mmCIF file of C-alpha atoms in Angstrom:
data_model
loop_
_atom_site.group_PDB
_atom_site.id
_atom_site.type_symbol
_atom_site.label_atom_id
_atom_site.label_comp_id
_atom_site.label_asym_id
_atom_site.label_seq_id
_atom_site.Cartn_x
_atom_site.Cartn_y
_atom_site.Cartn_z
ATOM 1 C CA UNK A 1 5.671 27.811 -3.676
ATOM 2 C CA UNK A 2 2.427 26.675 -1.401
ATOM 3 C CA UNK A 3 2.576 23.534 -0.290
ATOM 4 C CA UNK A 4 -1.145 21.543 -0.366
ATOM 5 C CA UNK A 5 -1.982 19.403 1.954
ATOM 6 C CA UNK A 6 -5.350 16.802 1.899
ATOM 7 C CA UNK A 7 -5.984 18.389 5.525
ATOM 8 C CA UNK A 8 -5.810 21.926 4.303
ATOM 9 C CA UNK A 9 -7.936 20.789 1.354
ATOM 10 C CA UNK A 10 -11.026 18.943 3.347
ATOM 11 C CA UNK A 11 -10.827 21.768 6.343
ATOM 12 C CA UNK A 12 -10.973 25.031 3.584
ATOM 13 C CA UNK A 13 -13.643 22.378 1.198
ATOM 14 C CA UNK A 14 -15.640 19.998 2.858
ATOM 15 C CA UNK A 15 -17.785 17.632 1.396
ATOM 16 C CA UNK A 16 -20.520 18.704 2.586
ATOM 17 C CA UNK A 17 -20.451 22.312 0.973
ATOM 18 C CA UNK A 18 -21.008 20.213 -2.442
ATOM 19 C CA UNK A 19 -23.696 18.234 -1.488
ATOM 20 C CA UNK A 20 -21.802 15.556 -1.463
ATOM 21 C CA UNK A 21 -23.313 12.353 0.499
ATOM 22 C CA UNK A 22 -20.761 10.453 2.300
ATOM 23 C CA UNK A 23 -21.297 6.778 4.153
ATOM 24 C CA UNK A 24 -19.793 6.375 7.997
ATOM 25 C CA UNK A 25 -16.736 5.355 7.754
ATOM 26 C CA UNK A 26 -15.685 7.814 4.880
ATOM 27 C CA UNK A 27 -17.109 10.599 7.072
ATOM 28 C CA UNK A 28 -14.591 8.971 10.195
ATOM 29 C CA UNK A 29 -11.878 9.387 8.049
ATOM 30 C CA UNK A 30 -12.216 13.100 7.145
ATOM 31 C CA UNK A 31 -12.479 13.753 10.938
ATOM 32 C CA UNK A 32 -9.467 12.467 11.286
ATOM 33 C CA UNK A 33 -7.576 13.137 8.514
ATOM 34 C CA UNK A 34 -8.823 16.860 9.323
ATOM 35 C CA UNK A 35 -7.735 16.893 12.892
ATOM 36 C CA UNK A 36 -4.291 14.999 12.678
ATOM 37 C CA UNK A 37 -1.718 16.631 14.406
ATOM 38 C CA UNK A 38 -4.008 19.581 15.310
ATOM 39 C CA UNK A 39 -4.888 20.585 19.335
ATOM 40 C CA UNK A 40 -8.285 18.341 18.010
ATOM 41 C CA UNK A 41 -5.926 15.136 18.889
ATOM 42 C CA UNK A 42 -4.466 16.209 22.185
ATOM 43 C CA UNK A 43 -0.451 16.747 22.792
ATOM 44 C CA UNK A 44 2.347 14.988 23.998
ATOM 45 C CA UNK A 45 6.009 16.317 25.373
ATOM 46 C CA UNK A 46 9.646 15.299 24.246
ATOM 47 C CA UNK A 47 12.249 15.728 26.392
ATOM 48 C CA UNK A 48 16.174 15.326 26.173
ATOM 49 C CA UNK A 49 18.175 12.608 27.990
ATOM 50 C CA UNK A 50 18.806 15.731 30.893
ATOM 51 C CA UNK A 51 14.944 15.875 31.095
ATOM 52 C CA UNK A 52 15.164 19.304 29.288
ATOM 53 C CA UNK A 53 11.832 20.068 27.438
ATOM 54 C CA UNK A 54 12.220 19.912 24.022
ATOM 55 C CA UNK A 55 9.084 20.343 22.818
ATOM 56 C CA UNK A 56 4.855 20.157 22.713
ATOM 57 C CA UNK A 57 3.958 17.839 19.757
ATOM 58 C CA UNK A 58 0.450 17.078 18.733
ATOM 59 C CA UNK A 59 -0.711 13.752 17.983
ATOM 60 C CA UNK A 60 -1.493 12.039 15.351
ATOM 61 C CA UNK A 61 -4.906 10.655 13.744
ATOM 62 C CA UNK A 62 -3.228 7.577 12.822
ATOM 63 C CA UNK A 63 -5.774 6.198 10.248
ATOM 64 C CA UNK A 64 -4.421 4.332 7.734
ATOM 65 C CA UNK A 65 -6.147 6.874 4.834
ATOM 66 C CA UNK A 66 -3.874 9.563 6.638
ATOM 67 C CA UNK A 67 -1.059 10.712 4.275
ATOM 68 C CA UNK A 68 0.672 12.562 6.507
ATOM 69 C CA UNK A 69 1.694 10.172 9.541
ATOM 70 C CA UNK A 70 1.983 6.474 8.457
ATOM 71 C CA UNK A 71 5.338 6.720 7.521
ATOM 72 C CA UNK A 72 6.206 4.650 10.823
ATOM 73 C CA UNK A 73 3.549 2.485 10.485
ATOM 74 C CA UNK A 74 5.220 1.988 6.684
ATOM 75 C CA UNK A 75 8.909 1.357 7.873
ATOM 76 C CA UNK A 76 7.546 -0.896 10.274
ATOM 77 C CA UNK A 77 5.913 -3.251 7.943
ATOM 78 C CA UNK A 78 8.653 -3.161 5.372
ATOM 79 C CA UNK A 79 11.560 -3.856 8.566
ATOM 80 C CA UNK A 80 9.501 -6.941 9.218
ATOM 81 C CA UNK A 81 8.747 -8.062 6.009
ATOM 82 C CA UNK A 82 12.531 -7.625 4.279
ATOM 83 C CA UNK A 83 13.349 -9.789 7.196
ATOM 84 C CA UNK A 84 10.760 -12.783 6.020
ATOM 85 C CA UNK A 85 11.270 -12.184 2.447
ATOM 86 C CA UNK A 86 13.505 -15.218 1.117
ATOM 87 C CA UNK A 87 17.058 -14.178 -1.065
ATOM 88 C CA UNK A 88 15.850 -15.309 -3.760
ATOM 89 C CA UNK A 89 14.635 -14.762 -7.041
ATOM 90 C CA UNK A 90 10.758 -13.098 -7.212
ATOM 91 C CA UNK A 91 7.931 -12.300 -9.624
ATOM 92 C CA UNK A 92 5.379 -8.895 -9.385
ATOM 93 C CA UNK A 93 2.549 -10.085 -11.054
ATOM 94 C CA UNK A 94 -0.972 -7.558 -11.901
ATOM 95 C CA UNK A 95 -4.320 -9.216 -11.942
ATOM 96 C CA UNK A 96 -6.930 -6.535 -12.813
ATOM 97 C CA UNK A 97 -10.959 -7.134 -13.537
ATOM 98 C CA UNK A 98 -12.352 -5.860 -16.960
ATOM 99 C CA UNK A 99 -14.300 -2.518 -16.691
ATOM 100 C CA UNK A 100 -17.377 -3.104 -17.357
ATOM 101 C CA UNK A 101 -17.430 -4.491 -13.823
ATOM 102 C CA UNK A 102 -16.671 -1.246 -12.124
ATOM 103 C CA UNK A 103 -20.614 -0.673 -11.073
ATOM 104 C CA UNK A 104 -20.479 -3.949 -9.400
ATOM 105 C CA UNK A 105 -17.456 -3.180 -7.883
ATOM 106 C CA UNK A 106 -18.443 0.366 -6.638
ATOM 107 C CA UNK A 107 -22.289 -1.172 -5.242
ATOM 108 C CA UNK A 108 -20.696 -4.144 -3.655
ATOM 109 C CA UNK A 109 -16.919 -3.242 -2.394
ATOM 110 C CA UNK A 110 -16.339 -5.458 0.686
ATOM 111 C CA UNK A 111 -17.633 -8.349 -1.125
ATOM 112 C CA UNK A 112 -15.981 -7.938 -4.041
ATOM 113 C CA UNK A 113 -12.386 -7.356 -2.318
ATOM 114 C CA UNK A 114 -13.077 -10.413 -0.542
ATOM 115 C CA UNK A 115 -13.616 -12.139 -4.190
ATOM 116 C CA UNK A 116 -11.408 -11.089 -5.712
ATOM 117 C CA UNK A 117 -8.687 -11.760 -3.142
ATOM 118 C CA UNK A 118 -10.096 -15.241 -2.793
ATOM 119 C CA UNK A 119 -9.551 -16.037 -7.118
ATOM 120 C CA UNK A 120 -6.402 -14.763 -7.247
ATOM 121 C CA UNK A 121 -5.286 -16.963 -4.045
ATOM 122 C CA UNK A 122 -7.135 -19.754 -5.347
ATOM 123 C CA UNK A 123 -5.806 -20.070 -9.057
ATOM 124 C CA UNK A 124 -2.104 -19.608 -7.498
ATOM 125 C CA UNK A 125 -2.477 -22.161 -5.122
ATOM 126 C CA UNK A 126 -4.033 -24.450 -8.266
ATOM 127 C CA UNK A 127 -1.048 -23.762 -10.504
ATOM 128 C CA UNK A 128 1.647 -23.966 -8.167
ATOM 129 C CA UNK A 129 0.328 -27.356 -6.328
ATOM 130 C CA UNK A 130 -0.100 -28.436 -9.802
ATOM 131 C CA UNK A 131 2.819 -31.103 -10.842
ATOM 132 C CA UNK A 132 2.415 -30.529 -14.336
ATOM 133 C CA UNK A 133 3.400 -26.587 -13.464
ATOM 134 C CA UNK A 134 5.405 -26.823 -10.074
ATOM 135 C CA UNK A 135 4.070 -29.108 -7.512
ATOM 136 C CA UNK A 136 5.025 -26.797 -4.538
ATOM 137 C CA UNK A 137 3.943 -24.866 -2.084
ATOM 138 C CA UNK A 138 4.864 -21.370 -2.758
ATOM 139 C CA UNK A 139 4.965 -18.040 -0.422
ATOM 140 C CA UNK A 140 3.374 -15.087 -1.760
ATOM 141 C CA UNK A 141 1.467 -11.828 -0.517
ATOM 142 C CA UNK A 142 -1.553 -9.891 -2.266
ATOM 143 C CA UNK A 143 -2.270 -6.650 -1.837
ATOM 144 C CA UNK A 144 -5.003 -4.591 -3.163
ATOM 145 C CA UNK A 145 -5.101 -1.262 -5.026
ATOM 146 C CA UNK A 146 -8.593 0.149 -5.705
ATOM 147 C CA UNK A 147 -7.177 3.367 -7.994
ATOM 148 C CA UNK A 148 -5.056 4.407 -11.116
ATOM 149 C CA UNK A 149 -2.984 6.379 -10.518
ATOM 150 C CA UNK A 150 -4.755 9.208 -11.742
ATOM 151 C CA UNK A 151 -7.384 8.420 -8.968
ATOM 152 C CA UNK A 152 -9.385 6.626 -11.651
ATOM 153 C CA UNK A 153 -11.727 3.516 -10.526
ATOM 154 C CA UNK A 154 -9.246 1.099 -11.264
ATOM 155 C CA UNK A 155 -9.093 -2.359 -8.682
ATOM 156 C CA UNK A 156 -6.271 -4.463 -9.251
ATOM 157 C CA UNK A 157 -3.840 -7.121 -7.263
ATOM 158 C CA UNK A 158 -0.391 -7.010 -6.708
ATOM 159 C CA UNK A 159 0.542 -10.020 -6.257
ATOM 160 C CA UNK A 160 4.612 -10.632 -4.503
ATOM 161 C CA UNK A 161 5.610 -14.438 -4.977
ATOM 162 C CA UNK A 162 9.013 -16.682 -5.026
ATOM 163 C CA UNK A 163 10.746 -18.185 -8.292
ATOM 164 C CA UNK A 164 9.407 -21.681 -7.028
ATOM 165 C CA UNK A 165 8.902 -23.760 -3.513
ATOM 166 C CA UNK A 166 8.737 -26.570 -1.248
ATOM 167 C CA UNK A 167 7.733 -29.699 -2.580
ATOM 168 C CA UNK A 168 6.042 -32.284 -0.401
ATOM 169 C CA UNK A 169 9.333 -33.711 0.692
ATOM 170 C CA UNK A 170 10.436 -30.281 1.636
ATOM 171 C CA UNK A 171 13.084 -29.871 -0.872
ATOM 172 C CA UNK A 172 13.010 -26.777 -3.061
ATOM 173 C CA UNK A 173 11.887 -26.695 -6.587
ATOM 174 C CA UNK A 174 12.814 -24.151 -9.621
ATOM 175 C CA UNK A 175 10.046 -23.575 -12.569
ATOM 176 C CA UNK A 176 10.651 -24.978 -15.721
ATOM 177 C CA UNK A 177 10.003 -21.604 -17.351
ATOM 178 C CA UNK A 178 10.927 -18.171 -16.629
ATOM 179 C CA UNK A 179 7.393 -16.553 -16.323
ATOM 180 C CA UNK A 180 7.104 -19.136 -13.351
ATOM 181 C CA UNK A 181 3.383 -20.103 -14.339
ATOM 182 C CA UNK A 182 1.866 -20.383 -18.003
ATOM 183 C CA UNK A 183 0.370 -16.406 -18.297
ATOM 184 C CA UNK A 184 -2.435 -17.308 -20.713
ATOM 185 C CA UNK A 185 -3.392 -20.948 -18.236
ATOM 186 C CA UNK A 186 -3.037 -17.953 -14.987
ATOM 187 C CA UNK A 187 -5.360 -15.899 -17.302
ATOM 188 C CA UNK A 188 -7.966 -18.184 -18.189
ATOM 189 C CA UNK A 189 -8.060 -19.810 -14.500
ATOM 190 C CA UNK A 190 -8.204 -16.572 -12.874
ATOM 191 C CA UNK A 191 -10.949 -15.582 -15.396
ATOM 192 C CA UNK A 192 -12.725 -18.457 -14.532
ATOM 193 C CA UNK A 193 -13.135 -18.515 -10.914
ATOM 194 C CA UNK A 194 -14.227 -15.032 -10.630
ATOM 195 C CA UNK A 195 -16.860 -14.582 -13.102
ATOM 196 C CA UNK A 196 -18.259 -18.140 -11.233
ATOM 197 C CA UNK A 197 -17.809 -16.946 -8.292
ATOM 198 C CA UNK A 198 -20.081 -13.307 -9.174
ATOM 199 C CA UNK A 199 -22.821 -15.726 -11.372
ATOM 200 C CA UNK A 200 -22.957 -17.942 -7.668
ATOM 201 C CA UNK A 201 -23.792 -14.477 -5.700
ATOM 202 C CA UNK A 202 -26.001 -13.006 -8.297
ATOM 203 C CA UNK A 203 -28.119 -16.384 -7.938
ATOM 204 C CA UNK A 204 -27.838 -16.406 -4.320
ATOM 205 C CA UNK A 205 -29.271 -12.494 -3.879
ATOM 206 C CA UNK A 206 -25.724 -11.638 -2.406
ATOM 207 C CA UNK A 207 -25.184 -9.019 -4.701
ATOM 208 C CA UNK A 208 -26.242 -5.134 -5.065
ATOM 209 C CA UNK A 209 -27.405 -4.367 -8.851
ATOM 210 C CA UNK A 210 -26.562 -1.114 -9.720
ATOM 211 C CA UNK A 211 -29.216 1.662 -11.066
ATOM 212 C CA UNK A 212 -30.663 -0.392 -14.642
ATOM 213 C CA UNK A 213 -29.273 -3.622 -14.252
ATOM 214 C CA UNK A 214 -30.719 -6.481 -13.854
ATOM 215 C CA UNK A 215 -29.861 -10.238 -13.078
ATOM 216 C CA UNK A 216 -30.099 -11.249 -16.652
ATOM 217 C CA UNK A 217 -27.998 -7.742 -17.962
ATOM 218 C CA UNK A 218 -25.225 -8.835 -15.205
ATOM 219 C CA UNK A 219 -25.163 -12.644 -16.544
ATOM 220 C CA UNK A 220 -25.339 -11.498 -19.902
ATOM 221 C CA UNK A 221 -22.300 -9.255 -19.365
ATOM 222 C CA UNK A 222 -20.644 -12.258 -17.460
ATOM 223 C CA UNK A 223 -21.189 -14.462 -20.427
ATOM 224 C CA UNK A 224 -19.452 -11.481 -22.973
ATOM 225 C CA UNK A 225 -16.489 -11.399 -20.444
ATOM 226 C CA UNK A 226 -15.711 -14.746 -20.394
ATOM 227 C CA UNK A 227 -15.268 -14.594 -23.737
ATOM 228 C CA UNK A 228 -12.703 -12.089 -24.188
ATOM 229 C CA UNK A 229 -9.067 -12.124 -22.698
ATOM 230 C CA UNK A 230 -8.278 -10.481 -19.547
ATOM 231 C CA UNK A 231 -5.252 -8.501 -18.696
ATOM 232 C CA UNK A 232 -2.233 -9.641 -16.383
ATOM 233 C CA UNK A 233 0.836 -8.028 -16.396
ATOM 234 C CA UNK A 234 3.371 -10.148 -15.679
ATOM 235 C CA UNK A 235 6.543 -8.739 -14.630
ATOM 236 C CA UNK A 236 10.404 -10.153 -16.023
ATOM 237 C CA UNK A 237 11.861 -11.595 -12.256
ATOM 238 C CA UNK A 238 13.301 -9.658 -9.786
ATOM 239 C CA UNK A 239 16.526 -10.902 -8.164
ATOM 240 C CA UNK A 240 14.916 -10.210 -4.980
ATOM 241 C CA UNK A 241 11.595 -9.470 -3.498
ATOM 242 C CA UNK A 242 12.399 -6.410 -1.207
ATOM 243 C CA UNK A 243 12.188 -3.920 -4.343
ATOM 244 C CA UNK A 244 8.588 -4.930 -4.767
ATOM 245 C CA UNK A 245 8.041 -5.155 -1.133
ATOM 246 C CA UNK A 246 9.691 -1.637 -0.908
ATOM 247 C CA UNK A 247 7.012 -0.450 -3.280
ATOM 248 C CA UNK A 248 3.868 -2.159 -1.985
ATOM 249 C CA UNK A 249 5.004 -0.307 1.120
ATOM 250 C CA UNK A 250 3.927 2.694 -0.034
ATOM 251 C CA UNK A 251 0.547 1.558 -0.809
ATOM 252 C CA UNK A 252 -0.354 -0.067 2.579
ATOM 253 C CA UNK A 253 -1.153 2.335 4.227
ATOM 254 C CA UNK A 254 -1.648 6.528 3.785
ATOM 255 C CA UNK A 255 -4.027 6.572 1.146
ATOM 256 C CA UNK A 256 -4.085 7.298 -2.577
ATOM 257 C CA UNK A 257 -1.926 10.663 -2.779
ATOM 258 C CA UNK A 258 0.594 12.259 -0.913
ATOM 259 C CA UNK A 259 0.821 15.096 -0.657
ATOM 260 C CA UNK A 260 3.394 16.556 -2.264
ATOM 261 C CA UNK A 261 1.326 15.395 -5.319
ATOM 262 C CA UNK A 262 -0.983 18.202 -5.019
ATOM 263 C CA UNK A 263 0.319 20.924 -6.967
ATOM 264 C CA UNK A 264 -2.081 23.938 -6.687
ATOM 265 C CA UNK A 265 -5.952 24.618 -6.130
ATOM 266 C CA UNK A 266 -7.019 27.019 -8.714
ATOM 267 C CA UNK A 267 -10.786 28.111 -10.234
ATOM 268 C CA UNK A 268 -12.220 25.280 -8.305
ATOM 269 C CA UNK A 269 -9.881 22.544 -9.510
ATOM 270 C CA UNK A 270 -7.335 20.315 -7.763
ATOM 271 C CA UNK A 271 -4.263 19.886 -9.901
ATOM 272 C CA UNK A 272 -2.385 16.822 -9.194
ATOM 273 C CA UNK A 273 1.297 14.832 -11.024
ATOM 274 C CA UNK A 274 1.559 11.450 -10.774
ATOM 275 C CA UNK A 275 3.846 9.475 -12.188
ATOM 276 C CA UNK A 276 2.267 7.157 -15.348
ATOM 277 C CA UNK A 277 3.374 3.513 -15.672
ATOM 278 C CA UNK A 278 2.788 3.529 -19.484
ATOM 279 C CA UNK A 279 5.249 6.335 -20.367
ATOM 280 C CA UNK A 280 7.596 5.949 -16.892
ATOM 281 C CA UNK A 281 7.057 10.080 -16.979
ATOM 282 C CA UNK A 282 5.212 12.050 -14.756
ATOM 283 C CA UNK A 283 1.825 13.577 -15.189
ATOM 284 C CA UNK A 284 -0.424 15.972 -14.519
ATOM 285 C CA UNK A 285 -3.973 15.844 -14.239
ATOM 286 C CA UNK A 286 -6.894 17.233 -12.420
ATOM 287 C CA UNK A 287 -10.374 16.858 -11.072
ATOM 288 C CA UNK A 288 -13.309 19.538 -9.198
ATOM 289 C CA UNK A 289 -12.812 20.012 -5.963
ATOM 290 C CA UNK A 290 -15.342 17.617 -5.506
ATOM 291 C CA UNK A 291 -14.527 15.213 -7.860
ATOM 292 C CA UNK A 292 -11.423 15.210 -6.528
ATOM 293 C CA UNK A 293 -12.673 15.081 -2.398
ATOM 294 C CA UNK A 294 -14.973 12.089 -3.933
ATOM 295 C CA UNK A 295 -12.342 10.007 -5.561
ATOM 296 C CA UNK A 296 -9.816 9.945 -2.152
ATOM 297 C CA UNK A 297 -12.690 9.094 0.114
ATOM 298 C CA UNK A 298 -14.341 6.314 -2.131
ATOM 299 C CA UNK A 299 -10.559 4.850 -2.512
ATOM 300 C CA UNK A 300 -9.685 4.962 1.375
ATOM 301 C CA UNK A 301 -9.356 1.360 2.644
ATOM 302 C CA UNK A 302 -12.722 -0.390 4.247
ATOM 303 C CA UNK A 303 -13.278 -0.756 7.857
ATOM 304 C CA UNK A 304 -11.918 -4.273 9.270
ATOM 305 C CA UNK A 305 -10.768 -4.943 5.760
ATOM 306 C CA UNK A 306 -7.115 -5.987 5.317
ATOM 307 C CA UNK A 307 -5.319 -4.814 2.309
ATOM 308 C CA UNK A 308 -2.679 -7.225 2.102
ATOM 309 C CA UNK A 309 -3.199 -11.102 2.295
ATOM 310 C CA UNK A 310 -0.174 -13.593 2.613
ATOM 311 C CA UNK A 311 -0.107 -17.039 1.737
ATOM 312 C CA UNK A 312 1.766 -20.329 1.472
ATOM 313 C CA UNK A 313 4.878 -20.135 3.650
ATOM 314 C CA UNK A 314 5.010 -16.151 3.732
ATOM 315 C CA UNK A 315 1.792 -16.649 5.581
ATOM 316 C CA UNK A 316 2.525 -15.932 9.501
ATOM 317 C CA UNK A 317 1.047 -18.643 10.524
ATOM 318 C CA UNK A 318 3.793 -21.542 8.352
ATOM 319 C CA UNK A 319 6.739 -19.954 9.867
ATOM 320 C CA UNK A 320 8.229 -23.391 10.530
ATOM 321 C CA UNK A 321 7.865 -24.021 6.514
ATOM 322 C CA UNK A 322 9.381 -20.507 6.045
ATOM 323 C CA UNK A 323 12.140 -21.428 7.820
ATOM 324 C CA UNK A 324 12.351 -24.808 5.881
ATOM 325 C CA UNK A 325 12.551 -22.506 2.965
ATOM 326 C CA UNK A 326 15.151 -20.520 3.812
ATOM 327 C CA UNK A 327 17.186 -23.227 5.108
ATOM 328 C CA UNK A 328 16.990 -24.662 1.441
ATOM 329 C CA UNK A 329 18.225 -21.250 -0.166
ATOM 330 C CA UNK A 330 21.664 -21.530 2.475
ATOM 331 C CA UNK A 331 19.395 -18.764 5.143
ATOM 332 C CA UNK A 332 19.695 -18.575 8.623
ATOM 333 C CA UNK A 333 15.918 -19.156 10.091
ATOM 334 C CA UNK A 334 13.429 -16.106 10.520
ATOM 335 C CA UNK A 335 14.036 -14.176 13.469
ATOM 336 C CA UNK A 336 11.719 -11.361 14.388
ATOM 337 C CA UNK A 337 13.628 -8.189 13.698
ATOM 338 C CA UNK A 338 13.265 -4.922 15.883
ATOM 339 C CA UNK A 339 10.897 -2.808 14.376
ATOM 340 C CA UNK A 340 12.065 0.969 14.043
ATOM 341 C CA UNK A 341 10.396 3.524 16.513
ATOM 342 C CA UNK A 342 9.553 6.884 15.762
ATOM 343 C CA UNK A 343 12.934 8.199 16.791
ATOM 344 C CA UNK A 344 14.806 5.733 14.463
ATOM 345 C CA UNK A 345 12.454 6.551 11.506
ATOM 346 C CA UNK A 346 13.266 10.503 11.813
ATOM 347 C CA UNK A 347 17.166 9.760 12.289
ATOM 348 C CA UNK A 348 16.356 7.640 8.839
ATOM 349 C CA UNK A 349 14.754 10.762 7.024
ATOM 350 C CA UNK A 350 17.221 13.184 8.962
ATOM 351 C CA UNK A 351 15.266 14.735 10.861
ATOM 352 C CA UNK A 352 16.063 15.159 15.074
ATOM 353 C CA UNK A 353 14.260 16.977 17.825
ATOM 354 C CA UNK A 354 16.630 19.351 19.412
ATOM 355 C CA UNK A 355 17.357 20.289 23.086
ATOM 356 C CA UNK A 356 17.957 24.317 22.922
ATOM 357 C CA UNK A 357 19.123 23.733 26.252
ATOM 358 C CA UNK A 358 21.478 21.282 25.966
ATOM 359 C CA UNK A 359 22.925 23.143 22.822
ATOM 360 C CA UNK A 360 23.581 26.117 24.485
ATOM 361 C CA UNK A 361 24.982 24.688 27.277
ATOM 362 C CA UNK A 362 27.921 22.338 24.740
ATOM 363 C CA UNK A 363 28.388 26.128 23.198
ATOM 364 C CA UNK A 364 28.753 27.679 26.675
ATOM 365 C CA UNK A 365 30.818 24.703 27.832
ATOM 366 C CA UNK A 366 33.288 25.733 24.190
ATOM 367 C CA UNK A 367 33.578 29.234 24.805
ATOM 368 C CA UNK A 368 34.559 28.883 28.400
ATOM 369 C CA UNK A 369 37.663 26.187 27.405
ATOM 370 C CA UNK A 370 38.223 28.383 24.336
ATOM 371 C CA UNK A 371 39.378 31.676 26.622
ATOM 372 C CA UNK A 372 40.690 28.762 28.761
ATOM 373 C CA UNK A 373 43.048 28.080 26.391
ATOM 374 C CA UNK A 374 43.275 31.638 25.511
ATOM 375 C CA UNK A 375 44.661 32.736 28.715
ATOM 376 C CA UNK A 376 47.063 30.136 28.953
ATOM 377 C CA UNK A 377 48.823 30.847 25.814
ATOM 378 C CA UNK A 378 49.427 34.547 27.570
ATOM 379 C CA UNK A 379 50.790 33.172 30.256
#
């Protein structure tokens, strides 16, 4: 069975054989993407501990779209992070924005990620400073999604965060509920502070109206939303964080397929499984080779644009409070862990470079003390 690759897919299609009309950095990332781990990105040599060459490897693109070599990058971030993460219980809550916001979204994407980062941050920090609620400080990390996972327009949070936090004394505090935080109050807040947030930049000319829209349309539409409940999925706890962690790892970095997602290019269609959270079964779907070249370039992550906020004591900057933390859960303080290198990662996945060289020489070296032995059982 062929095995499809993005790389094989943009070299044999490109974009621009459909027309298609692609902004800088999109048209960055297909370079690269293209010429990862081609003679386009140069070479390096491995040798053995003997200096025997074992190889000519060439290098990687190492763009964070790339689906074919972040998986270091990946194991790097999740080695650091399981070693913050407090042993505790966790919650993976889903904020998502209604639809009928998705032409904003798409004519305005830095400045919406920014917003929307900034009201999910804020109505957490609210709720959990709150004394009616918790009156703590929590730690928690946000990271940003852009697509379903049938490459559909579909920007969401994930947001990571403990089952409670430091007070102002520094002593640690459970919830007095087990959803943590009131959904429908989280709803409501959240709800709140963005669609104030997009009515302040539509008055202040910060924002890009898409094609028939106007400021009254977009403030009409603002009014309609806040009218109408919003969706958060709110997750039952987690024992501990590192399975969530574990799965935002996945999404940090390497863009919005892999590919051993990509199941065959036939009649000028890209078929593609995923796996679909509704029915936990996997899926098939599939898009023009266009369609489908559009939708991974318009989800690849923005120039100088994090994906992943952290906050409260999970923030690097409060490591003295994260240590106050953990000191309260019966944990030994933070201590930065060593981060796997690329030789550790491919012992991980089993896989190993070999030395030819060396291996013929143990096999020599065994044949020799095997007629060794041989000759001294004759005598």
């Amino acid at each position: 069975m062929t095995q499809y690759s993005l790389q094989q897919l943009f070299t044999q299609f490109p974009p621009k054989i459909f027309g298609v009309q692609l902004p800088l950095y999109q048209h960055k990332a297909l370079d690269a993407i293209t010429a990862c781990r081609t003679q386009r990105m140069g070479s390096h040599s491995q040798y053995c501990e003997q200096g025997h060459l074992c190889g000519v490897y060439y290098n990687s693109c190492r763009h964070r779209g790339c689906p074919q070599c972040q998986t270091v990058r990946r194991e790097q971030w999740l080695a650091d992070w399981s070693a913050r993460l407090l042993d505790t219980q966790h919650h993976h809550w889903i904020f998502t924005c209604p639809h009928e916001l998705l032409p904003l979204w798409r004519f305005n994407r830095a400045w919406f990620q920014g917003l929307l980062f900034k009201s999910v941050a804020e109505t957490l920090k609210k709720l959990f400073a709150d004394k009616q609620h918790l009156g703590v400080q929590a730690g928690f990390l946000l990271a940003l999604h852009t697509w379903g996972r049938n490459l559909s327009d579909h920007p969401h949070i994930h947001c990571l965060m403990t089952h409670g936090g430091l007070d102002d004394t520094g002593k640690w505090q459970q919830p007095r509920r087990k959803s943590l935080l009131p959904v429908e109050v989280v709803k409501r807040l959240f709800r709140g502070k963005l669609i104030a947030q997009i009515s302040a930049g539509l008055s202040k000319g910060e924002l890009m109206l898409p094609n028939g829209q106007t400021s009254t349309s977009v403030n009409y539409l603002l009014n309609k939303l806040g009218r109408v409940k919003w969706q958060l999925y709110a997750c039952k706890p987690y024992s501990h964080g590192f399975g969530v962690a574990k799965y935002l790892a996945r999404y940090i970095s390497g863009g919005a397929l892999k590919n051993h997602q990509i199941m065959k290019i036939k009649d000028g269609q890209v078929h593609f499984s995923y796996r679909d959270h509704r029915t936990k079964k996997m899926a098939r779907s599939r898009y023009a080779i266009a369609d489908f070249e559009r939708q991974i370039l318009r989800h690849l992550p923005l120039p100088k644009q994090q994906s992943m906020h952290y906050y409260g004591f999970y923030h690097p900057s409060q490591l003295a409070r994260l240590n106050q933390a953990r000191l309260s859960q019966g944990q030994a303080e933070y201590q930065t862990p060593s981060l796997p290198d690329w030789q550790a990662v491919m012992e991980k996945y089993g896989l190993t470079i070999h030395c030819m060289i060396c291996e013929e020489l143990v096999a020599e070296e065994k044949r020799r003390l095997k007629l060794d032995a041989i000759r001294q059982n004759r005598h």
